[in-house]
């Protein structure tokens, strides 16, 4: 699925990051969402690599990336730390500046990266999210019921860890099926890979720690930055035409509160834009990145 890409395992300050690199041209970092790995870009990355150097990684705690020990305040799994690690990876690969495209959890890492490292991120694309601070700040009954995984995975240890470990395929299948619109968007080998990568207990714990950090540190960091720090680079926001982001928010208005240069719009797909609508997603990205 990633013909011509090399496999990467990068040693960072306190962990490792796994991914792939291919193509030539200006560097672009692709960051995946939950419950996936960098594999989610398999329909977009090879074509993007025709014009760009594409790096697709597993976020800390996901896939084959490291699962370093956490702390009581969840700092190692805050998006501030996850983003800093991805910046470190790109610098170790020789890229001091680059564009970043993030879906779901990867989008949260990407916009935090743009806020914390404005000298590094040249362009930012966020797929089917609003900032964590806005999501929690506007949460209501619909949010609680639709996004119950945010609360479930952030619950105190070891409750979600034990339950997910008993049937990781239930979480993967539920998310892929309930949040998508396009039939057969996830080939059986891809779906099986997502389940396999969610099985290790250390991975489950790391992912839960990331959700605990979202409900505490990530929210606090967003609120501390609100109105005082802005994303300096151009922003592309894409979202599912009929998903919660479209129903609950005015996405461009939300992102324009964080950045001066924001464009984008809905995509005719469910939540998983790169897998459900790779052609349209690629078209938007090529226009934005070129």
PDB file of C-alpha atoms in Angstrom:
ATOM      1  CA  UNK A   1       0.000   0.000   0.000  1.00  0.00           C
ATOM      2  CA  UNK A   2       3.014   2.278   0.413  1.00  0.00           C
ATOM      3  CA  UNK A   3       5.074   1.210  -2.597  1.00  0.00           C
ATOM      4  CA  UNK A   4       8.317   3.134  -2.775  1.00  0.00           C
ATOM      5  CA  UNK A   5       8.143   4.292   0.835  1.00  0.00           C
ATOM      6  CA  UNK A   6      10.848   3.486   3.352  1.00  0.00           C
ATOM      7  CA  UNK A   7      10.024   2.314   6.858  1.00  0.00           C
ATOM      8  CA  UNK A   8      11.116   4.546   9.724  1.00  0.00           C
ATOM      9  CA  UNK A   9      11.737   3.872  13.392  1.00  0.00           C
ATOM     10  CA  UNK A  10      13.074   7.066  14.927  1.00  0.00           C
ATOM     11  CA  UNK A  11      14.528   7.244  18.434  1.00  0.00           C
ATOM     12  CA  UNK A  12      13.294  10.402  20.158  1.00  0.00           C
ATOM     13  CA  UNK A  13      14.215  11.981  23.478  1.00  0.00           C
ATOM     14  CA  UNK A  14      12.186   9.525  25.531  1.00  0.00           C
ATOM     15  CA  UNK A  15      10.582   7.064  23.115  1.00  0.00           C
ATOM     16  CA  UNK A  16      10.385   5.936  19.478  1.00  0.00           C
ATOM     17  CA  UNK A  17       8.188   6.879  16.536  1.00  0.00           C
ATOM     18  CA  UNK A  18       7.309   4.530  13.688  1.00  0.00           C
ATOM     19  CA  UNK A  19       6.303   5.589  10.211  1.00  0.00           C
ATOM     20  CA  UNK A  20       7.069   5.723   6.515  1.00  0.00           C
ATOM     21  CA  UNK A  21       8.630   8.229   4.132  1.00  0.00           C
ATOM     22  CA  UNK A  22       8.376   8.520   0.364  1.00  0.00           C
ATOM     23  CA  UNK A  23       8.434  10.915  -2.550  1.00  0.00           C
ATOM     24  CA  UNK A  24      10.396  14.107  -3.109  1.00  0.00           C
ATOM     25  CA  UNK A  25       9.730  17.802  -2.825  1.00  0.00           C
ATOM     26  CA  UNK A  26       8.551  19.971   0.078  1.00  0.00           C
ATOM     27  CA  UNK A  27       7.977  17.921   3.259  1.00  0.00           C
ATOM     28  CA  UNK A  28       4.471  17.094   4.473  1.00  0.00           C
ATOM     29  CA  UNK A  29       3.726  15.241   7.721  1.00  0.00           C
ATOM     30  CA  UNK A  30       0.553  13.112   7.835  1.00  0.00           C
ATOM     31  CA  UNK A  31      -0.949  12.287  11.246  1.00  0.00           C
ATOM     32  CA  UNK A  32      -3.691   9.711  11.764  1.00  0.00           C
ATOM     33  CA  UNK A  33      -6.706   9.491  14.052  1.00  0.00           C
ATOM     34  CA  UNK A  34      -8.386   6.992  16.363  1.00  0.00           C
ATOM     35  CA  UNK A  35      -8.617   3.966  16.064  1.00  0.00           C
ATOM     36  CA  UNK A  36      -6.125   3.936  13.223  1.00  0.00           C
ATOM     37  CA  UNK A  37      -2.422   4.156  12.476  1.00  0.00           C
ATOM     38  CA  UNK A  38      -0.464   5.826   9.672  1.00  0.00           C
ATOM     39  CA  UNK A  39      -1.989   3.117   7.455  1.00  0.00           C
ATOM     40  CA  UNK A  40      -5.101   5.308   7.140  1.00  0.00           C
ATOM     41  CA  UNK A  41      -3.240   7.400   4.539  1.00  0.00           C
ATOM     42  CA  UNK A  42      -2.675   4.457   2.171  1.00  0.00           C
ATOM     43  CA  UNK A  43      -5.019   5.890  -0.486  1.00  0.00           C
ATOM     44  CA  UNK A  44      -3.640   9.439  -0.285  1.00  0.00           C
ATOM     45  CA  UNK A  45       0.067   9.268   0.612  1.00  0.00           C
ATOM     46  CA  UNK A  46       1.386   7.570  -2.559  1.00  0.00           C
ATOM     47  CA  UNK A  47      -0.277  10.133  -4.825  1.00  0.00           C
ATOM     48  CA  UNK A  48       0.740  13.010  -2.577  1.00  0.00           C
ATOM     49  CA  UNK A  49       4.314  11.695  -2.793  1.00  0.00           C
ATOM     50  CA  UNK A  50       4.329  12.440  -6.522  1.00  0.00           C
ATOM     51  CA  UNK A  51       4.802  16.111  -5.597  1.00  0.00           C
ATOM     52  CA  UNK A  52       5.954  16.113  -1.973  1.00  0.00           C
ATOM     53  CA  UNK A  53       8.188  14.292   0.461  1.00  0.00           C
ATOM     54  CA  UNK A  54       5.563  12.542   2.552  1.00  0.00           C
ATOM     55  CA  UNK A  55       6.178  11.382   6.121  1.00  0.00           C
ATOM     56  CA  UNK A  56       3.347   9.409   7.733  1.00  0.00           C
ATOM     57  CA  UNK A  57       3.850   8.430  11.364  1.00  0.00           C
ATOM     58  CA  UNK A  58       2.106   6.645  14.201  1.00  0.00           C
ATOM     59  CA  UNK A  59       1.318   8.998  17.049  1.00  0.00           C
ATOM     60  CA  UNK A  60       2.857   8.295  20.443  1.00  0.00           C
ATOM     61  CA  UNK A  61       0.972   5.385  21.972  1.00  0.00           C
ATOM     62  CA  UNK A  62      -0.516   4.184  18.667  1.00  0.00           C
ATOM     63  CA  UNK A  63       0.550   1.525  16.192  1.00  0.00           C
ATOM     64  CA  UNK A  64       4.241   0.715  16.386  1.00  0.00           C
ATOM     65  CA  UNK A  65       5.307   3.955  18.043  1.00  0.00           C
ATOM     66  CA  UNK A  66       6.518   3.934  21.625  1.00  0.00           C
ATOM     67  CA  UNK A  67       4.408   3.871  24.765  1.00  0.00           C
ATOM     68  CA  UNK A  68       6.575   5.650  27.350  1.00  0.00           C
ATOM     69  CA  UNK A  69       5.507   5.638  31.011  1.00  0.00           C
ATOM     70  CA  UNK A  70       2.894   8.188  31.930  1.00  0.00           C
ATOM     71  CA  UNK A  71       2.591  10.362  35.037  1.00  0.00           C
ATOM     72  CA  UNK A  72      -0.325  11.130  37.381  1.00  0.00           C
ATOM     73  CA  UNK A  73      -1.050  14.355  35.485  1.00  0.00           C
ATOM     74  CA  UNK A  74      -0.819  12.608  32.063  1.00  0.00           C
ATOM     75  CA  UNK A  75       1.801  15.074  30.760  1.00  0.00           C
ATOM     76  CA  UNK A  76       3.659  12.546  28.541  1.00  0.00           C
ATOM     77  CA  UNK A  77       0.439  12.066  26.563  1.00  0.00           C
ATOM     78  CA  UNK A  78      -0.673  15.671  26.286  1.00  0.00           C
ATOM     79  CA  UNK A  79      -0.870  16.954  22.733  1.00  0.00           C
ATOM     80  CA  UNK A  80       1.826  19.460  23.648  1.00  0.00           C
ATOM     81  CA  UNK A  81       4.245  16.591  24.273  1.00  0.00           C
ATOM     82  CA  UNK A  82       2.978  14.456  21.383  1.00  0.00           C
ATOM     83  CA  UNK A  83       3.357  17.406  19.010  1.00  0.00           C
ATOM     84  CA  UNK A  84       6.850  18.219  20.284  1.00  0.00           C
ATOM     85  CA  UNK A  85       7.871  14.625  19.609  1.00  0.00           C
ATOM     86  CA  UNK A  86       6.626  14.801  16.018  1.00  0.00           C
ATOM     87  CA  UNK A  87       8.556  18.037  15.505  1.00  0.00           C
ATOM     88  CA  UNK A  88      11.629  16.265  16.870  1.00  0.00           C
ATOM     89  CA  UNK A  89      11.106  13.399  14.423  1.00  0.00           C
ATOM     90  CA  UNK A  90      10.912  15.758  11.470  1.00  0.00           C
ATOM     91  CA  UNK A  91      14.049  17.595  12.563  1.00  0.00           C
ATOM     92  CA  UNK A  92      15.899  14.309  12.948  1.00  0.00           C
ATOM     93  CA  UNK A  93      14.847  13.527   9.379  1.00  0.00           C
ATOM     94  CA  UNK A  94      16.276  16.861   8.251  1.00  0.00           C
ATOM     95  CA  UNK A  95      13.122  18.981   8.016  1.00  0.00           C
ATOM     96  CA  UNK A  96      13.172  22.176  10.063  1.00  0.00           C
ATOM     97  CA  UNK A  97       9.978  23.428   8.438  1.00  0.00           C
ATOM     98  CA  UNK A  98       7.113  21.437   6.960  1.00  0.00           C
ATOM     99  CA  UNK A  99       3.375  21.293   6.331  1.00  0.00           C
ATOM    100  CA  UNK A 100       1.232  19.052   8.526  1.00  0.00           C
ATOM    101  CA  UNK A 101      -2.075  17.316   7.813  1.00  0.00           C
ATOM    102  CA  UNK A 102      -3.930  15.730  10.710  1.00  0.00           C
ATOM    103  CA  UNK A 103      -7.136  13.737  10.984  1.00  0.00           C
ATOM    104  CA  UNK A 104      -9.020  13.343  14.281  1.00  0.00           C
ATOM    105  CA  UNK A 105      -6.401  12.844  17.049  1.00  0.00           C
ATOM    106  CA  UNK A 106      -3.735  13.691  14.494  1.00  0.00           C
ATOM    107  CA  UNK A 107      -5.513  16.962  13.796  1.00  0.00           C
ATOM    108  CA  UNK A 108      -5.356  17.832  17.482  1.00  0.00           C
ATOM    109  CA  UNK A 109      -1.644  17.115  17.472  1.00  0.00           C
ATOM    110  CA  UNK A 110      -1.254  19.189  14.297  1.00  0.00           C
ATOM    111  CA  UNK A 111      -2.942  22.371  15.498  1.00  0.00           C
ATOM    112  CA  UNK A 112      -1.144  22.196  18.855  1.00  0.00           C
ATOM    113  CA  UNK A 113       2.085  21.876  16.875  1.00  0.00           C
ATOM    114  CA  UNK A 114       1.201  24.985  14.876  1.00  0.00           C
ATOM    115  CA  UNK A 115       0.490  26.931  18.077  1.00  0.00           C
ATOM    116  CA  UNK A 116       3.578  25.785  19.972  1.00  0.00           C
ATOM    117  CA  UNK A 117       6.003  25.715  17.017  1.00  0.00           C
ATOM    118  CA  UNK A 118       4.939  28.531  14.678  1.00  0.00           C
ATOM    119  CA  UNK A 119       8.424  28.754  13.201  1.00  0.00           C
ATOM    120  CA  UNK A 120       8.191  25.134  12.092  1.00  0.00           C
ATOM    121  CA  UNK A 121       4.718  24.583  10.623  1.00  0.00           C
ATOM    122  CA  UNK A 122       4.281  26.238   7.203  1.00  0.00           C
ATOM    123  CA  UNK A 123       0.735  25.014   6.506  1.00  0.00           C
ATOM    124  CA  UNK A 124      -1.859  23.237   8.617  1.00  0.00           C
ATOM    125  CA  UNK A 125      -4.726  21.018   7.430  1.00  0.00           C
ATOM    126  CA  UNK A 126      -7.191  19.696  10.017  1.00  0.00           C
ATOM    127  CA  UNK A 127      -9.682  16.989   9.078  1.00  0.00           C
ATOM    128  CA  UNK A 128     -13.067  16.667  10.792  1.00  0.00           C
ATOM    129  CA  UNK A 129     -12.307  18.346  14.106  1.00  0.00           C
ATOM    130  CA  UNK A 130     -12.660  21.568  16.028  1.00  0.00           C
ATOM    131  CA  UNK A 131     -10.137  22.401  18.764  1.00  0.00           C
ATOM    132  CA  UNK A 132     -10.377  20.390  21.965  1.00  0.00           C
ATOM    133  CA  UNK A 133     -11.125  23.476  24.023  1.00  0.00           C
ATOM    134  CA  UNK A 134     -14.080  24.336  21.795  1.00  0.00           C
ATOM    135  CA  UNK A 135     -15.342  20.752  21.786  1.00  0.00           C
ATOM    136  CA  UNK A 136     -15.380  20.467  25.570  1.00  0.00           C
ATOM    137  CA  UNK A 137     -16.447  24.066  26.088  1.00  0.00           C
ATOM    138  CA  UNK A 138     -19.557  23.609  23.940  1.00  0.00           C
ATOM    139  CA  UNK A 139     -20.342  20.038  25.030  1.00  0.00           C
ATOM    140  CA  UNK A 140     -23.997  19.215  25.578  1.00  0.00           C
ATOM    141  CA  UNK A 141     -26.240  16.162  25.703  1.00  0.00           C
ATOM    142  CA  UNK A 142     -25.680  15.378  22.011  1.00  0.00           C
ATOM    143  CA  UNK A 143     -21.908  15.549  22.464  1.00  0.00           C
ATOM    144  CA  UNK A 144     -22.055  13.299  25.536  1.00  0.00           C
ATOM    145  CA  UNK A 145     -24.028  10.638  23.719  1.00  0.00           C
ATOM    146  CA  UNK A 146     -22.314  10.794  20.324  1.00  0.00           C
ATOM    147  CA  UNK A 147     -18.747  11.191  21.597  1.00  0.00           C
ATOM    148  CA  UNK A 148     -19.072   8.880  24.592  1.00  0.00           C
ATOM    149  CA  UNK A 149     -15.633   7.438  23.827  1.00  0.00           C
ATOM    150  CA  UNK A 150     -14.095  10.736  24.976  1.00  0.00           C
ATOM    151  CA  UNK A 151     -15.485  10.146  28.466  1.00  0.00           C
ATOM    152  CA  UNK A 152     -15.122   6.377  28.450  1.00  0.00           C
ATOM    153  CA  UNK A 153     -11.442   6.304  27.490  1.00  0.00           C
ATOM    154  CA  UNK A 154     -10.693   9.166  29.888  1.00  0.00           C
ATOM    155  CA  UNK A 155     -12.238   7.292  32.820  1.00  0.00           C
ATOM    156  CA  UNK A 156      -9.924   6.382  35.715  1.00  0.00           C
ATOM    157  CA  UNK A 157      -7.475   3.534  35.259  1.00  0.00           C
ATOM    158  CA  UNK A 158      -7.930   0.564  34.915  1.00  0.00           C
ATOM    159  CA  UNK A 159     -11.597   0.549  33.909  1.00  0.00           C
ATOM    160  CA  UNK A 160     -11.349   1.415  30.178  1.00  0.00           C
ATOM    161  CA  UNK A 161      -8.067  -0.461  29.814  1.00  0.00           C
ATOM    162  CA  UNK A 162      -9.572  -3.695  31.103  1.00  0.00           C
ATOM    163  CA  UNK A 163     -12.742  -3.399  29.038  1.00  0.00           C
ATOM    164  CA  UNK A 164     -11.026  -2.518  25.750  1.00  0.00           C
ATOM    165  CA  UNK A 165      -8.507  -5.327  26.240  1.00  0.00           C
ATOM    166  CA  UNK A 166     -11.324  -7.859  26.328  1.00  0.00           C
ATOM    167  CA  UNK A 167     -12.565  -6.950  22.842  1.00  0.00           C
ATOM    168  CA  UNK A 168     -10.520  -4.356  20.927  1.00  0.00           C
ATOM    169  CA  UNK A 169     -12.331  -5.336  17.735  1.00  0.00           C
ATOM    170  CA  UNK A 170     -15.565  -3.986  19.242  1.00  0.00           C
ATOM    171  CA  UNK A 171     -14.079  -0.498  19.587  1.00  0.00           C
ATOM    172  CA  UNK A 172     -12.513  -0.563  16.116  1.00  0.00           C
ATOM    173  CA  UNK A 173     -15.598  -1.923  14.361  1.00  0.00           C
ATOM    174  CA  UNK A 174     -17.914   0.429  16.228  1.00  0.00           C
ATOM    175  CA  UNK A 175     -15.894   3.505  15.285  1.00  0.00           C
ATOM    176  CA  UNK A 176     -15.245   2.523  11.670  1.00  0.00           C
ATOM    177  CA  UNK A 177     -18.841   1.490  11.034  1.00  0.00           C
ATOM    178  CA  UNK A 178     -20.783   4.109  12.998  1.00  0.00           C
ATOM    179  CA  UNK A 179     -18.716   7.104  11.883  1.00  0.00           C
ATOM    180  CA  UNK A 180     -18.385   6.231   8.189  1.00  0.00           C
ATOM    181  CA  UNK A 181     -20.759   6.524   5.235  1.00  0.00           C
ATOM    182  CA  UNK A 182     -18.922   4.858   2.363  1.00  0.00           C
ATOM    183  CA  UNK A 183     -19.392   1.063   2.150  1.00  0.00           C
ATOM    184  CA  UNK A 184     -16.214  -1.023   2.010  1.00  0.00           C
ATOM    185  CA  UNK A 185     -13.994   1.947   2.866  1.00  0.00           C
ATOM    186  CA  UNK A 186     -11.906  -0.302   5.092  1.00  0.00           C
ATOM    187  CA  UNK A 187     -10.565  -3.434   3.372  1.00  0.00           C
ATOM    188  CA  UNK A 188     -10.429  -6.484   5.620  1.00  0.00           C
ATOM    189  CA  UNK A 189      -6.613  -6.410   5.948  1.00  0.00           C
ATOM    190  CA  UNK A 190      -6.692  -2.739   6.967  1.00  0.00           C
ATOM    191  CA  UNK A 191      -9.436  -3.325   9.523  1.00  0.00           C
ATOM    192  CA  UNK A 192      -7.544  -6.336  10.889  1.00  0.00           C
ATOM    193  CA  UNK A 193      -4.385  -4.251  11.199  1.00  0.00           C
ATOM    194  CA  UNK A 194      -6.189  -1.602  13.223  1.00  0.00           C
ATOM    195  CA  UNK A 195      -7.503  -4.267  15.586  1.00  0.00           C
ATOM    196  CA  UNK A 196      -4.100  -5.929  15.910  1.00  0.00           C
ATOM    197  CA  UNK A 197      -2.396  -2.633  16.755  1.00  0.00           C
ATOM    198  CA  UNK A 198      -4.994  -1.918  19.451  1.00  0.00           C
ATOM    199  CA  UNK A 199      -4.487  -5.244  21.264  1.00  0.00           C
ATOM    200  CA  UNK A 200      -1.265  -4.668  23.283  1.00  0.00           C
ATOM    201  CA  UNK A 201      -2.096  -3.620  26.874  1.00  0.00           C
ATOM    202  CA  UNK A 202       0.561  -0.912  26.805  1.00  0.00           C
ATOM    203  CA  UNK A 203      -1.034   0.594  23.688  1.00  0.00           C
ATOM    204  CA  UNK A 204      -4.501   0.585  25.236  1.00  0.00           C
ATOM    205  CA  UNK A 205      -3.162   2.302  28.344  1.00  0.00           C
ATOM    206  CA  UNK A 206      -1.276   4.890  26.296  1.00  0.00           C
ATOM    207  CA  UNK A 207      -4.362   5.738  24.248  1.00  0.00           C
ATOM    208  CA  UNK A 208      -6.452   6.076  27.408  1.00  0.00           C
ATOM    209  CA  UNK A 209      -3.776   8.372  28.818  1.00  0.00           C
ATOM    210  CA  UNK A 210      -4.039  10.505  25.707  1.00  0.00           C
ATOM    211  CA  UNK A 211      -7.791  10.878  26.240  1.00  0.00           C
ATOM    212  CA  UNK A 212      -7.225  11.669  29.927  1.00  0.00           C
ATOM    213  CA  UNK A 213      -4.764  14.334  28.894  1.00  0.00           C
ATOM    214  CA  UNK A 214      -7.319  15.703  26.411  1.00  0.00           C
ATOM    215  CA  UNK A 215      -9.886  16.188  29.162  1.00  0.00           C
ATOM    216  CA  UNK A 216      -7.373  17.949  31.399  1.00  0.00           C
ATOM    217  CA  UNK A 217      -4.139  19.352  29.978  1.00  0.00           C
ATOM    218  CA  UNK A 218      -5.175  19.732  26.334  1.00  0.00           C
ATOM    219  CA  UNK A 219      -8.329  21.587  27.338  1.00  0.00           C
ATOM    220  CA  UNK A 220      -6.353  23.776  29.747  1.00  0.00           C
ATOM    221  CA  UNK A 221      -3.714  24.563  27.136  1.00  0.00           C
ATOM    222  CA  UNK A 222      -6.364  25.573  24.604  1.00  0.00           C
ATOM    223  CA  UNK A 223      -8.137  27.788  27.099  1.00  0.00           C
ATOM    224  CA  UNK A 224      -4.870  29.426  28.153  1.00  0.00           C
ATOM    225  CA  UNK A 225      -4.112  30.191  24.491  1.00  0.00           C
ATOM    226  CA  UNK A 226      -7.603  31.370  23.564  1.00  0.00           C
ATOM    227  CA  UNK A 227      -7.440  35.017  22.539  1.00  0.00           C
ATOM    228  CA  UNK A 228      -3.713  35.282  23.268  1.00  0.00           C
ATOM    229  CA  UNK A 229      -2.022  32.996  20.733  1.00  0.00           C
ATOM    230  CA  UNK A 230      -2.998  32.405  17.133  1.00  0.00           C
ATOM    231  CA  UNK A 231      -2.023  29.948  14.427  1.00  0.00           C
ATOM    232  CA  UNK A 232       0.334  31.869  12.161  1.00  0.00           C
ATOM    233  CA  UNK A 233       0.242  29.728   9.019  1.00  0.00           C
ATOM    234  CA  UNK A 234      -2.570  29.171   6.490  1.00  0.00           C
ATOM    235  CA  UNK A 235      -5.174  26.644   7.625  1.00  0.00           C
ATOM    236  CA  UNK A 236      -7.311  24.229   5.624  1.00  0.00           C
ATOM    237  CA  UNK A 237     -10.299  22.783   7.483  1.00  0.00           C
ATOM    238  CA  UNK A 238     -12.204  19.867   5.959  1.00  0.00           C
ATOM    239  CA  UNK A 239     -15.054  17.969   7.582  1.00  0.00           C
ATOM    240  CA  UNK A 240     -17.692  15.325   6.918  1.00  0.00           C
ATOM    241  CA  UNK A 241     -20.694  16.887   5.182  1.00  0.00           C
ATOM    242  CA  UNK A 242     -23.160  15.198   7.538  1.00  0.00           C
ATOM    243  CA  UNK A 243     -21.154  14.375  10.674  1.00  0.00           C
ATOM    244  CA  UNK A 244     -21.175  15.985  14.109  1.00  0.00           C
ATOM    245  CA  UNK A 245     -18.666  18.699  13.156  1.00  0.00           C
ATOM    246  CA  UNK A 246     -21.051  19.893  10.427  1.00  0.00           C
ATOM    247  CA  UNK A 247     -24.125  19.535  12.647  1.00  0.00           C
ATOM    248  CA  UNK A 248     -22.852  21.069  15.868  1.00  0.00           C
ATOM    249  CA  UNK A 249     -20.533  23.852  14.710  1.00  0.00           C
ATOM    250  CA  UNK A 250     -19.808  26.413  12.057  1.00  0.00           C
ATOM    251  CA  UNK A 251     -16.329  24.945  11.473  1.00  0.00           C
ATOM    252  CA  UNK A 252     -14.799  27.828   9.522  1.00  0.00           C
ATOM    253  CA  UNK A 253     -15.998  30.329  12.132  1.00  0.00           C
ATOM    254  CA  UNK A 254     -14.502  28.196  14.899  1.00  0.00           C
ATOM    255  CA  UNK A 255     -11.125  27.957  13.180  1.00  0.00           C
ATOM    256  CA  UNK A 256     -11.118  31.646  12.228  1.00  0.00           C
ATOM    257  CA  UNK A 257     -11.143  32.420  15.939  1.00  0.00           C
ATOM    258  CA  UNK A 258      -7.724  30.721  16.005  1.00  0.00           C
ATOM    259  CA  UNK A 259      -6.158  31.756  12.697  1.00  0.00           C
ATOM    260  CA  UNK A 260      -6.345  34.589  10.170  1.00  0.00           C
ATOM    261  CA  UNK A 261      -6.047  32.487   7.012  1.00  0.00           C
ATOM    262  CA  UNK A 262      -8.651  29.726   7.017  1.00  0.00           C
ATOM    263  CA  UNK A 263     -10.349  28.037   4.069  1.00  0.00           C
ATOM    264  CA  UNK A 264     -12.071  24.729   3.530  1.00  0.00           C
ATOM    265  CA  UNK A 265     -15.443  23.072   3.490  1.00  0.00           C
ATOM    266  CA  UNK A 266     -17.387  19.826   3.773  1.00  0.00           C
ATOM    267  CA  UNK A 267     -16.471  16.572   2.046  1.00  0.00           C
ATOM    268  CA  UNK A 268     -19.062  14.049   0.861  1.00  0.00           C
ATOM    269  CA  UNK A 269     -18.026  11.289   3.249  1.00  0.00           C
ATOM    270  CA  UNK A 270     -18.231  10.207   6.843  1.00  0.00           C
ATOM    271  CA  UNK A 271     -15.588  10.913   9.475  1.00  0.00           C
ATOM    272  CA  UNK A 272     -12.696   9.079   7.797  1.00  0.00           C
ATOM    273  CA  UNK A 273     -12.102  11.435   4.874  1.00  0.00           C
ATOM    274  CA  UNK A 274      -8.776  10.007   3.565  1.00  0.00           C
ATOM    275  CA  UNK A 275     -10.200   6.489   3.415  1.00  0.00           C
ATOM    276  CA  UNK A 276     -13.774   7.256   2.367  1.00  0.00           C
ATOM    277  CA  UNK A 277     -13.101  10.097  -0.082  1.00  0.00           C
ATOM    278  CA  UNK A 278      -9.426   9.890  -1.044  1.00  0.00           C
ATOM    279  CA  UNK A 279      -9.845  11.641  -4.402  1.00  0.00           C
ATOM    280  CA  UNK A 280     -11.648  14.664  -2.974  1.00  0.00           C
ATOM    281  CA  UNK A 281      -9.348  14.801   0.031  1.00  0.00           C
ATOM    282  CA  UNK A 282      -6.293  14.680  -2.226  1.00  0.00           C
ATOM    283  CA  UNK A 283      -7.702  17.389  -4.490  1.00  0.00           C
ATOM    284  CA  UNK A 284      -8.177  19.733  -1.542  1.00  0.00           C
ATOM    285  CA  UNK A 285      -4.718  18.958  -0.161  1.00  0.00           C
ATOM    286  CA  UNK A 286      -2.933  19.465  -3.480  1.00  0.00           C
ATOM    287  CA  UNK A 287      -4.608  22.835  -3.997  1.00  0.00           C
ATOM    288  CA  UNK A 288      -3.760  23.900  -0.453  1.00  0.00           C
ATOM    289  CA  UNK A 289      -0.186  22.617  -0.305  1.00  0.00           C
ATOM    290  CA  UNK A 290       0.960  23.611  -3.791  1.00  0.00           C
TER     291      UNK A 290
END
